[in-house]
Each structure stands twice: as C-alpha cells, then as structure tokens.
Coordinates of C-alpha atoms in Angstrom, one line a residue:
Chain A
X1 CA -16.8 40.9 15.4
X2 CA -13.4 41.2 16.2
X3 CA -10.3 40.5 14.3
X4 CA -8.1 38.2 16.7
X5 CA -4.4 39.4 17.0
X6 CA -1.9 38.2 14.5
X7 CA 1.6 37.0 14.8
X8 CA 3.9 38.8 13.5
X9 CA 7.3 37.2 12.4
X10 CA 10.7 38.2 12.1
X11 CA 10.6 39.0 8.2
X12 CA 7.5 41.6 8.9
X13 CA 4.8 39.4 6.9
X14 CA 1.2 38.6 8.7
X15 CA 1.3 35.0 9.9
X16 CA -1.3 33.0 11.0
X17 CA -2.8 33.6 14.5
X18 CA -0.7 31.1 17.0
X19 CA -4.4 29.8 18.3
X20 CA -5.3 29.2 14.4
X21 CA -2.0 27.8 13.6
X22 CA -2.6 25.4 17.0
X23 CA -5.9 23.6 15.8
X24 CA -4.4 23.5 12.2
X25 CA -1.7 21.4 13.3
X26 CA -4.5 19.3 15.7
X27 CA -6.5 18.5 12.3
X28 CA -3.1 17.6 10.7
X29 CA -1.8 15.2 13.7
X30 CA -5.5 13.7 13.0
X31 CA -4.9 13.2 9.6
X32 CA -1.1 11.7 10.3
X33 CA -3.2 9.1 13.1
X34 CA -5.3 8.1 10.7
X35 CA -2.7 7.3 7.9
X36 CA -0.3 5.1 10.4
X37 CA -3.6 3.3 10.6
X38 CA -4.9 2.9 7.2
X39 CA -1.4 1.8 6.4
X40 CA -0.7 -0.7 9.2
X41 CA -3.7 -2.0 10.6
X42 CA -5.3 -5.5 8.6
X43 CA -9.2 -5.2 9.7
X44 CA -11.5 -3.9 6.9
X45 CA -13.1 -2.2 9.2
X46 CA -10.7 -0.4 11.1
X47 CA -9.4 0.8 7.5
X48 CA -12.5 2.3 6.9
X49 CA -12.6 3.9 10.4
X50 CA -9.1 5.0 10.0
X51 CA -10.1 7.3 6.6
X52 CA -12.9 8.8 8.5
X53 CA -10.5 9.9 11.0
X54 CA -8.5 11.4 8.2
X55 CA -11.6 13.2 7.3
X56 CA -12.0 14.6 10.1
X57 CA -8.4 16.2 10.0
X58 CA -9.4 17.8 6.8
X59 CA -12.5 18.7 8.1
X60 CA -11.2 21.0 10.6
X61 CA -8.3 22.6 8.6
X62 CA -11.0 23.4 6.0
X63 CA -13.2 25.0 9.1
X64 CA -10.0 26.5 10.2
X65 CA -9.6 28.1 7.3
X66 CA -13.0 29.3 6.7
X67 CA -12.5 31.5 9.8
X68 CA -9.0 32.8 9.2
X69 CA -10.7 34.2 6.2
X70 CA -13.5 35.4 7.4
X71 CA -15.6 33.4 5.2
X72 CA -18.7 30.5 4.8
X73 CA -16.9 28.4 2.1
X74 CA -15.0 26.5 4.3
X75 CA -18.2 25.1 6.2
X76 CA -19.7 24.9 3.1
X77 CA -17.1 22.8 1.7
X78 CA -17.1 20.7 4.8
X79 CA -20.8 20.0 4.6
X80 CA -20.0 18.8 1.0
X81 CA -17.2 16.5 2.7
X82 CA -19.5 14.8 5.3
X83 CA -21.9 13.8 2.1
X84 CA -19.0 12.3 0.2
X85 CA -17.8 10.8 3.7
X86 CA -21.8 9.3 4.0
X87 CA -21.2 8.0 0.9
X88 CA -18.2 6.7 1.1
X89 CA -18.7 4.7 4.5
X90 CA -22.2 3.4 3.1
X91 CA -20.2 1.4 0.0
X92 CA -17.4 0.7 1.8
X93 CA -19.5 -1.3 4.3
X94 CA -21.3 -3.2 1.2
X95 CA -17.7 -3.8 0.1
X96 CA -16.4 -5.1 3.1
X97 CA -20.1 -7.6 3.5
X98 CA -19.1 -8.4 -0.4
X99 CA -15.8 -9.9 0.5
X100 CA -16.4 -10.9 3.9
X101 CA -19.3 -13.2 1.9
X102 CA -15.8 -14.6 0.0
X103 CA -13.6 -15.1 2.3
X104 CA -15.1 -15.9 5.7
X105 CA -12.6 -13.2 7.4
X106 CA -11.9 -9.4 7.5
X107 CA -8.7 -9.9 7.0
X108 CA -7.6 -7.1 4.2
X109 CA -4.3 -9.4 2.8
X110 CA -6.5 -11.8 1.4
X111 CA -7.0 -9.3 -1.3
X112 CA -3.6 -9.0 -2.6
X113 CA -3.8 -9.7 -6.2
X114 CA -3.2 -6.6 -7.2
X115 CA 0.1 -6.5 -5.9
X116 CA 2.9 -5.3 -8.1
X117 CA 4.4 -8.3 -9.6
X118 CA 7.8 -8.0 -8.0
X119 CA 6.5 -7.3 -4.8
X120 CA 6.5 -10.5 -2.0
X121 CA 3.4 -12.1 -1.0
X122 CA 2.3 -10.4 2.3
X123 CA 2.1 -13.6 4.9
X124 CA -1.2 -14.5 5.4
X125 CA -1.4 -16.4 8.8
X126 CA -3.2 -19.6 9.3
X127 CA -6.8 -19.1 10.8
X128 CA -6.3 -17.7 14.5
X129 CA -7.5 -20.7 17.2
X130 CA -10.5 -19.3 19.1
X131 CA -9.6 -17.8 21.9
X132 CA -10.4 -19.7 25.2
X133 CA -13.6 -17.8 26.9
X134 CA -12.6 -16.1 30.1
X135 CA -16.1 -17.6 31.4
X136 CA -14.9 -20.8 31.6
X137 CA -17.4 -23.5 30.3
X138 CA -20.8 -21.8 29.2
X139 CA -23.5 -23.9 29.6
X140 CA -25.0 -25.4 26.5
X141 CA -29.1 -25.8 26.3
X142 CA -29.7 -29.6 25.7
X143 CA -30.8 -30.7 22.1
X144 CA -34.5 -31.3 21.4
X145 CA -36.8 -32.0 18.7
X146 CA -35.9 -33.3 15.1
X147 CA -33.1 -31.5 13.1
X148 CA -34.8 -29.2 11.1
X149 CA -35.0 -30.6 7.1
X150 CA -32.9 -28.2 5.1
X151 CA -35.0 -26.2 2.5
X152 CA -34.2 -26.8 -1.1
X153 CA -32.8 -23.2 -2.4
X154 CA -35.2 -21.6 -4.6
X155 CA -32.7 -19.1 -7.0
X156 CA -29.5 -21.2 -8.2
X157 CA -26.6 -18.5 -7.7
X158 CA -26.1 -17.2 -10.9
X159 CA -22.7 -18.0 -12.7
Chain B
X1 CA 21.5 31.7 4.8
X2 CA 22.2 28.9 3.5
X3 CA 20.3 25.4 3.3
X4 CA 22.3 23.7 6.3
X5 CA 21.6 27.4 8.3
X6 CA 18.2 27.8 7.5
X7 CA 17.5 23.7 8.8
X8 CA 19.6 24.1 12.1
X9 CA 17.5 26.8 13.1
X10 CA 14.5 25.1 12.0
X11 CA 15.3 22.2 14.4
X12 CA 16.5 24.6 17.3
X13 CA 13.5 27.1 17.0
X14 CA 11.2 23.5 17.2
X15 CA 12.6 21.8 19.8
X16 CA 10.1 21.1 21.9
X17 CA 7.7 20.4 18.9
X18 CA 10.4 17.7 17.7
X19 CA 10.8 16.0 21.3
X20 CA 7.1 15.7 21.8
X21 CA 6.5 13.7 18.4
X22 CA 9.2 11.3 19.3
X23 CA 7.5 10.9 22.4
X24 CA 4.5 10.5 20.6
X25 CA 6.4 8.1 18.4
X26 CA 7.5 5.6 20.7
X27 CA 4.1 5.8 22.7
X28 CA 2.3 4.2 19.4
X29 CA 5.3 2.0 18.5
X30 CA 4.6 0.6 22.1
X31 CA 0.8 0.1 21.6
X32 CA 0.8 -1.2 17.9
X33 CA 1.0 -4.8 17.7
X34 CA 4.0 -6.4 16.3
X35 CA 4.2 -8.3 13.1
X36 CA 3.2 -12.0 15.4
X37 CA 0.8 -12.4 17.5
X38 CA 2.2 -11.5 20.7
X39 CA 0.3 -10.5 24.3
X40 CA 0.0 -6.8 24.7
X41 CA 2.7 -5.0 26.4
X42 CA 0.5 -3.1 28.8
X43 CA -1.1 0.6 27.7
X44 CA 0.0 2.2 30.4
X45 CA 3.6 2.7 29.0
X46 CA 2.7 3.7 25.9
X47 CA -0.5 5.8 26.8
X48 CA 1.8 8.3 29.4
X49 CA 4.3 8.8 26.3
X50 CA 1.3 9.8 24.1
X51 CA -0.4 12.0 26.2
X52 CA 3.1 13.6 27.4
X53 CA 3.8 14.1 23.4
X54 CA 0.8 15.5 22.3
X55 CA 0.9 17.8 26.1
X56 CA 3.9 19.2 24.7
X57 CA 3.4 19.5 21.2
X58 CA 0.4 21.7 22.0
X59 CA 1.9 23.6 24.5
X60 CA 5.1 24.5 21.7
X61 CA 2.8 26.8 20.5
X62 CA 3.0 29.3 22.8
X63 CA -0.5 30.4 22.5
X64 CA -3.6 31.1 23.8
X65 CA -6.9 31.7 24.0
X66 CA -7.7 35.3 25.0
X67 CA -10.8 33.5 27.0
X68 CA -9.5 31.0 29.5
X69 CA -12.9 28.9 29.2
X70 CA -11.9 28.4 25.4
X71 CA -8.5 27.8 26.3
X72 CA -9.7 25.1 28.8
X73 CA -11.9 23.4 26.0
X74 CA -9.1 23.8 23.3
X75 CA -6.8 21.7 25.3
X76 CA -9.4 19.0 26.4
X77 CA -10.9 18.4 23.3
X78 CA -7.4 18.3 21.9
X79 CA -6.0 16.2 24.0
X80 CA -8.8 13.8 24.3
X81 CA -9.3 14.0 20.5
X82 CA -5.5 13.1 19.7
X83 CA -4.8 10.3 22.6
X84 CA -8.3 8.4 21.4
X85 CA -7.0 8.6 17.6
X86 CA -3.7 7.5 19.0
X87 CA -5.8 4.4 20.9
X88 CA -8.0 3.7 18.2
X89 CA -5.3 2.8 15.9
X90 CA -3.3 0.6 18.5
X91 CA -6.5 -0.9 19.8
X92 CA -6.1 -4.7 19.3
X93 CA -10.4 -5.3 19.9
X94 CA -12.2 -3.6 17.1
X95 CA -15.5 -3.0 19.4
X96 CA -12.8 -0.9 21.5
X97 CA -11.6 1.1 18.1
X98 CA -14.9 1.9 16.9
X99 CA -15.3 3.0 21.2
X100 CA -12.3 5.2 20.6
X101 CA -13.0 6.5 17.3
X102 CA -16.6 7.6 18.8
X103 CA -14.7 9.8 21.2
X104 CA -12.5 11.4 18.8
X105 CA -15.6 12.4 16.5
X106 CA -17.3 13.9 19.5
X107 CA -14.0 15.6 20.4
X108 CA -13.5 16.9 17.0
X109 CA -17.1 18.8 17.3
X110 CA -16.1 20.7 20.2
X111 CA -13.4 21.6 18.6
X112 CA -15.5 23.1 15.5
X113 CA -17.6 24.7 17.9
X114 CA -14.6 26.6 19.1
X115 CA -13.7 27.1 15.3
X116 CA -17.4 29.2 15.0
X117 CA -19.0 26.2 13.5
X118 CA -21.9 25.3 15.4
X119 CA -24.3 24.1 12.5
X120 CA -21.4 21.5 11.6
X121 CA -20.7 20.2 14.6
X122 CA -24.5 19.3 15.3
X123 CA -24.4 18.0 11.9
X124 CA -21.5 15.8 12.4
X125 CA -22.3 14.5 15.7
X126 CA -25.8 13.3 14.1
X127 CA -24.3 12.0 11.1
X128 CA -21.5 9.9 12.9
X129 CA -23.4 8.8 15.9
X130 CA -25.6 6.4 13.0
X131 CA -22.0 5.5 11.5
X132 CA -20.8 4.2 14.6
X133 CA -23.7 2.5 15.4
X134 CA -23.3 0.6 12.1
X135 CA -20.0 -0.1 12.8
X136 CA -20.7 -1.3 16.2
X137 CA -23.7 -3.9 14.1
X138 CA -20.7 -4.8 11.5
X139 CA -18.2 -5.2 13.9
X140 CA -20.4 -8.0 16.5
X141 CA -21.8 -9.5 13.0
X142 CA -18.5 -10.0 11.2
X143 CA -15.7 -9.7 13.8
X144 CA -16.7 -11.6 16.6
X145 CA -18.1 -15.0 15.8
X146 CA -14.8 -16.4 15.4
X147 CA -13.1 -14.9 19.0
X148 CA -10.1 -12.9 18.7
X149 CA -8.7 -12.8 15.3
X150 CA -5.4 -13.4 14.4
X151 CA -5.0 -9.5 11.6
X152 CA -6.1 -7.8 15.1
X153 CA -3.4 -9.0 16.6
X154 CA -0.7 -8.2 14.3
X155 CA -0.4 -5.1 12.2
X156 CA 2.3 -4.4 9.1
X157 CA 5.3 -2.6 9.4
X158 CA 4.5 0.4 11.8
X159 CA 8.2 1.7 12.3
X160 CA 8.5 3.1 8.3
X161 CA 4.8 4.1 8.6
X162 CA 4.5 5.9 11.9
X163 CA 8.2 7.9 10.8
X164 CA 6.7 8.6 7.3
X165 CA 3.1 10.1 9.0
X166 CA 5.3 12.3 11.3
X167 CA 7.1 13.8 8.8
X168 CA 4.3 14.4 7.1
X169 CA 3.0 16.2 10.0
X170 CA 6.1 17.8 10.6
X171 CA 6.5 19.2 6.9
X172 CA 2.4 20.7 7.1
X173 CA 3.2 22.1 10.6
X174 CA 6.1 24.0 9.4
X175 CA 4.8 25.0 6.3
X176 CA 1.8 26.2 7.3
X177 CA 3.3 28.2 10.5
X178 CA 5.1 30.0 7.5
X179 CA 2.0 30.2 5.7
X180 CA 2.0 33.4 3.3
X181 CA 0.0 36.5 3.6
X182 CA -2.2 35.6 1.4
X183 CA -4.0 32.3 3.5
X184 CA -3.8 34.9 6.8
X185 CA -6.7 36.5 8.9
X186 CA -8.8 38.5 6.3
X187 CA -11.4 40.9 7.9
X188 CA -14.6 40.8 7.9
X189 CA -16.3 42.8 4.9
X190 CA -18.2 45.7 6.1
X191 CA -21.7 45.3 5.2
X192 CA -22.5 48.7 3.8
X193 CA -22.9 47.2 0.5
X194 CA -24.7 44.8 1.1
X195 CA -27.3 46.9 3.8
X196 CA -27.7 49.4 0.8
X197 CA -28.5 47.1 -1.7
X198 CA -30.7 45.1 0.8
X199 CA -32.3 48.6 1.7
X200 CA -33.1 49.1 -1.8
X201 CA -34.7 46.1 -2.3
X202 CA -36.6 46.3 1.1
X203 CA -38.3 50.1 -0.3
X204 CA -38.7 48.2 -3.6
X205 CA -40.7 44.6 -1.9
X206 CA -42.2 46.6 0.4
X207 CA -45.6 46.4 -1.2
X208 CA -45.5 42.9 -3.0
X209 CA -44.3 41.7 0.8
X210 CA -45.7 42.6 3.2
X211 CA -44.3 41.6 6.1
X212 CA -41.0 40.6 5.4
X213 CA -38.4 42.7 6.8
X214 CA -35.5 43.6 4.5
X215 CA -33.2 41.8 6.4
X216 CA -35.2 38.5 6.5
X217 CA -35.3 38.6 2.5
X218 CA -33.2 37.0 0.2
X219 CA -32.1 39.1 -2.5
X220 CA -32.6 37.9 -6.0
X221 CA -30.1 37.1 -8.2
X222 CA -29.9 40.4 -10.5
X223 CA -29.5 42.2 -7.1
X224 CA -27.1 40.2 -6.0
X225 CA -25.0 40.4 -9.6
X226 CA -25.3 44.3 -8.8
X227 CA -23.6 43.8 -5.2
X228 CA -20.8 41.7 -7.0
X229 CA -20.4 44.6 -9.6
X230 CA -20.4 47.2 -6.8
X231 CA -18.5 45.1 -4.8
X232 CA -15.6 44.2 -7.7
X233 CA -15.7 48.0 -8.5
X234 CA -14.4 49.2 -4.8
X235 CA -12.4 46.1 -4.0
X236 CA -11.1 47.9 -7.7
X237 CA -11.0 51.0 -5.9
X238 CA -9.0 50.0 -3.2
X239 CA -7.0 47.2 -3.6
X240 CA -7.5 43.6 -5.1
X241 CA -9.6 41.2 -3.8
X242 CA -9.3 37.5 -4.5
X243 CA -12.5 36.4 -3.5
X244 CA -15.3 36.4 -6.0
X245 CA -17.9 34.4 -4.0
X246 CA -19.6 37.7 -2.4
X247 CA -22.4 35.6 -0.9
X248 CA -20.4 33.1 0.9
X249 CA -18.2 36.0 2.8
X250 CA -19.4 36.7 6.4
X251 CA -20.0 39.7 7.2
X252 CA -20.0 42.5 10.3
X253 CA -23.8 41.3 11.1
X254 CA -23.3 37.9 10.1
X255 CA -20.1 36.4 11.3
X256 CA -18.8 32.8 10.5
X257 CA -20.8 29.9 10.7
X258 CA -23.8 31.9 11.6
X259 CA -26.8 29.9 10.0
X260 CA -27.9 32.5 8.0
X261 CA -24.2 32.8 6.2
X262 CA -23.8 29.5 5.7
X263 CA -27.5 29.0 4.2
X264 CA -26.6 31.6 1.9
X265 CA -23.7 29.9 0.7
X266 CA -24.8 26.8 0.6
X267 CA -27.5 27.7 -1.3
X268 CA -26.2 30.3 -3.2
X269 CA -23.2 30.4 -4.4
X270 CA -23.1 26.7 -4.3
X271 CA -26.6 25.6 -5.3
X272 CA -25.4 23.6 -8.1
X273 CA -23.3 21.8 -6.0
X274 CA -25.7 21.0 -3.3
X275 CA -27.5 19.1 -6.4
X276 CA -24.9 17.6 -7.3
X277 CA -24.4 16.3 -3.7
X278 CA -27.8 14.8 -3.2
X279 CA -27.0 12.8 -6.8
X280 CA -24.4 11.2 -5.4
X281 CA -26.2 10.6 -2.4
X282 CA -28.8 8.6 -4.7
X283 CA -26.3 6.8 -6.1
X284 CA -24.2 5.5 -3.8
X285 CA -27.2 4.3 -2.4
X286 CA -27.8 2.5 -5.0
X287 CA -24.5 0.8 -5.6
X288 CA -24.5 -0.2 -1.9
X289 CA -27.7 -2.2 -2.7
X290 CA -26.3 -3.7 -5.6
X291 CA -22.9 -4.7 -4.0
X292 CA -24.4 -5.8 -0.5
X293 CA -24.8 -9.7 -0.9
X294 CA -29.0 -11.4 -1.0
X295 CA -29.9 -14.0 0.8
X296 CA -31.0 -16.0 -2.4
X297 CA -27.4 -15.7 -3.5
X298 CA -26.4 -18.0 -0.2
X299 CA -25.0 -14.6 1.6
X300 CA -24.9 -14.5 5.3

C-alpha cells in the first residue's frame, strides 16, 4: 500500500495531505449545514434530519482520520456512531409523535418553557390557513349510509 | 510576527477560500425563509451562488487526486453532497428536505468509499435508506394533513446563525490545515510481527486445525498480548509509538477498511464496546415504545 505524498509547509513540519485536508473540510462544511439548520429551521422533523447531517460530517472526519493514520479505529468508531445515530433517530421520532399528540403541530416553539427567564417569548404565529389546492375543486364522494355510532372508549386516559 | 501579521497573511494566503464562503453565504441567506411568511424568491439565485462557493472552496485547495477517476468522483460527490445539504436546510416542503437529505447521505458514501471505507458505506446506505423512508411515513402522517404550514415557511434568525457556522468552519479548516505532526499520515506497520507470531501459531494449530490456514485464524488473546509486548518492545527500540491498540492498526497485507481489519477491531480491541452498543440498541428501543403514544390513550 502506498503512502500518499505529504505537504510539506514552510516551517518544515509534515502536514496533512492537501487531498486529506480537502474531504476534512467537506465533512466540516457538512457539519456547519447542518448547524444553520438545527438552529434556524422550526419543523421537528427537519431538526432531527439536520443532526443526522451533522453526523454525517463527523462521520467522515473520523474515516478521514482513520486513513491518515493508517488505522481501523476510525471506522470502528464510526460504526459505533451510526448505532448511537439509530438510536437516536428511533426516540427522537417517538418524541416528536409524543408532542405532536399535544400540540396538533410540528412546530418546535411551542416548546419553549424552558426558556431562560429573561429571554422574550419566541412569536408563535397563528395557525397557517390551508393553502388553496393547485387542483382546483377535488371532487368529493357523496355521503351514504348512517353515521357510524361512536364506540364508548374502553381505557380512561390515565391521569 | 506578530498577531495583526500572522492574521493578514492568514486572510491573503485564503483568499479564495474566504470569497467562496461568502458566496456560499449569501446563496443560503437567499433560500432560507425570512422571519414572515413570504413567497420564495426563486432558487435559481441562490442555488448558482452555492454551487459557485462550494466550486471554489474546493478548488482553494489546490489538490488532487493522483487518479483522475477519484478526482472526478471527489468533486461530484462533493459537490452534490454540499449543494443538497445547502437545499435541504432552505427547503420550505419537508417531503423535499427529507428528498435532499437522501441525496446527501448517498453522496456522503461515495465519498467514504473514496476514503477506503467500503464496509461503512454499504452499511450506511442500508441503515439510512430505512430512516428516510420513516421520515418520508412521518413527514405525509404529521406534516401534511394541514397543507403548507406556517414554521415551514418562516425560519429564526439565519443572518447570526449562518455567520456563526462559517466561522466555525473557517476556524476547523484552518486549524486543521495546520494540524500538527502528530494527527499526519502515519505508515502502515509492516507486518513482520504479526506474520511471525501468526506463523508460530499456524506450526503450533496445525494439528488441532486442520484445515485452517494461518492466515485465516484468529490469534488468541495470550498471542496477541505477546505481539503487543514485541510490538511495545521495538516501537521501544526505535522510537515511540502512541498507539496501543495493535489489533485495530492496518497493516501492509491488510490495508484500511479492509473487512478483515475492521472485524478485528471491532471485535477485538473493541469487543466490550460492541456489547455495550447492542445494549443501548435494546434500550432505546424500549424507551421509543414507551414514549410513542397507544391508541387507548386517544393518540392519533
């Protein structure tokens, strides 16, 4: 296996190989993306994408890595990041179903409470009007039958 | 030199680099939606200044590939990698994020397959292909029953946010293009040690296992505490090593990412870990169950 050419700089000391140092900065421009998102962005969901994308910055500096040293741990320490990214993604969904089932929206500045206490009230806009349809008037299938009778519940929530 | 010196040839020595993040800048100021809801400006604008700053912060590198087909990967999975991040975040439809955010995963393999990880970019793309699909399923379930919501049209303040990211990025660039000797290319470890001491071990199996080659075997773990002892006493020799995980280095015959390598870190030197791993697994599973809503509760 070959050894690919390093850069040397001015001050004599081995740098990084310019190819190397190129998808380094790729997996940090990755994880800067996903930050601007996490921070800006309102829908749960895109939030959670957004940290995945960060992960995926990390991911490749730690592969990056790996191969500048000439060793496994890096891939083996990515592995161990995809796991903790499974997990991650598989509660943050139940998270986002759990408040979605409280608030009727995905909209992440209804959870403000734990603001600090001098810090304003994020706006929270009135419920967006539907949008108009760009299919104008969609047919509607005429009404028939009885309206179904509505099933007493059999668990009361609990308190 | 002093401080002022040493930062005015910092900016002129990254000049290009500087002028393509702006660029990159304004192209995501242009696609993120404003504070109010207000119609999109068109993508086009904003989607040339992108690709135009992430073109020329590539290219500031002044590098290449010593195989033009790598180089011609590097720079499409690159680019397409960094523009659909850049979309993803800006996208005001959340089917069309979680579109975008597909193409940036599958981009990001290719680019650990250029980085001599084959095994993890097959892994990821399996992993994240059922991810997006149950984003996709969340995204129709939740998003869109009530049309085109009012917190996908309007995002927080992205002027303090996108500066602060590219700083960041700016700071790690820099930093790490003056990383120090000791985070450089390391060789490859020759393999004599570890070809002796699997020699050994190949005359000493060779009639409890039949069959099994010496280089198929997997040492056991006195063995390999020997190779770590002969392998601490010439790094001794000849100069010091930092690395004590002997099993997880690659070798001449088994370079990076090479399945073998990998299997024999993964479940050597980091057994414990790998248990560890599949706990978690377990129970995160479990607290999904317990915090996704029931039906008897009145959910969904």
């Amino acid at each position: 296996m070959e050894v690919s050419p390093m850069l040397d700089a001015a001050d004599g000391l081995v740098r990084i190989p310019a190819e190397d140092l190129r998808t380094l900065v790729v997996g940090a421009a990755l994880f800067a993306i996903g930050a601007i998102g996490f921070l800006t962005r309102r829908n749960l969901i895109l939030l959670i994408l957004c940290g995945e994308l960060m992960l995926h910055g990390v991911s490749l500096s730690l592969v990056t890595f790996g191969k500048l040293q000439n060793n496994n741990e890096g891939q083996a320490f990515t592995i161990f990041l995809l796991t903790i990214a499974a997990c991650e993604a598989g509660l943050a969904l139940a998270l986002v179903l759990a408040l979605y089932r409280s608030a009727r929206s995905l909209d992440v500045r209804l959870w403000t409470e734990l603001r600090e206490a001098d810090v304003a009230l994020a706006p929270i806009d009135a419920p967006a009007a539907v949008a108009a349809s760009s299919y104008g008037e969609i047919p509607k299938l005429t009404p028939a039958g009885a309206e179904p009778a509505e099933l007493p519940r059999r668990n009361k929530p609990r308190k | 030199m002093s401080g002022s010196e040493q930062l005015t040839a910092l900016l002129q020595n990254n000049s290009v680099a500087i002028v393509s993040m702006a660029l990159w800048i304004f192209g995501i100021l242009w696609m993120m939606p404003g504070r109010k809801v207000t119609p999109s400006r068109g993508v086009i604008p904003g989607l040339v200044l992108t690709l135009t700053g992430v073109a020329g912060l590539l290219l500031s590198f002044n590098a290449v590939y010593a195989d033009v087909s790598e180089e011609v990967m590097f720079w499409a999975f690159s680019i397409i990698a960094l523009v659909c991040a850049t979309l993803m975040i800006t996208a005001r439809n959340p089917v069309y994020a979680a579109l975008f955010f597909a193409l940036a995963t599958l981009s990001t393999c290719g680019l650990f397959m250029l980085q001599n990880a084959p095994f993890l970019a097959a892994a990821t793309v399996i992993v994240y292909a059922g991810a997006v699909i149950v984003t996709f399923l969340f995204v129709i379930m939740l998003a869109q029953q009530s049309g085109a919501a009012g917190y996908d049209q309007t995002a927080g303040r992205a002027a303090p946010t996108v500066l602060a990211s590219f700083v960041l990025l700016g700071t790690v660039s820099v930093l790490v293009s003056m990383a120090p000797p000791e985070i450089s290319t390391v060789p490859p470890v020759d393999d004599s040690l570890r070809l002796a001491g699997a020699a050994t071990a190949g005359e000493d199996a060779a009639g409890t296992a039949p069959g099994g080659g010496a280089s198929m075997r997997i040492a056991p773990v006195d063995e390999l505490l020997a190779q770590e002892a002969a392998a601490a006493a010439a790094a001794e020799a000849n100069k010091p090593e930092p690395v004590v995980n002997l099993l997880s280095r690659a070798t001449v015959s088994h370079p990076v990412g090479s399945m073998k390598g990998l299997g024999r870190s993964l479940f050597g030197d980091y057994l414990f870990a790998v248990e560890l791993a599949g706990t978690i697994l377990l129970i995160a599973c479990i607290g999904a169950i317990a915090i996704a809503p029931r039906r008897e509760e009145g959910a969904l």
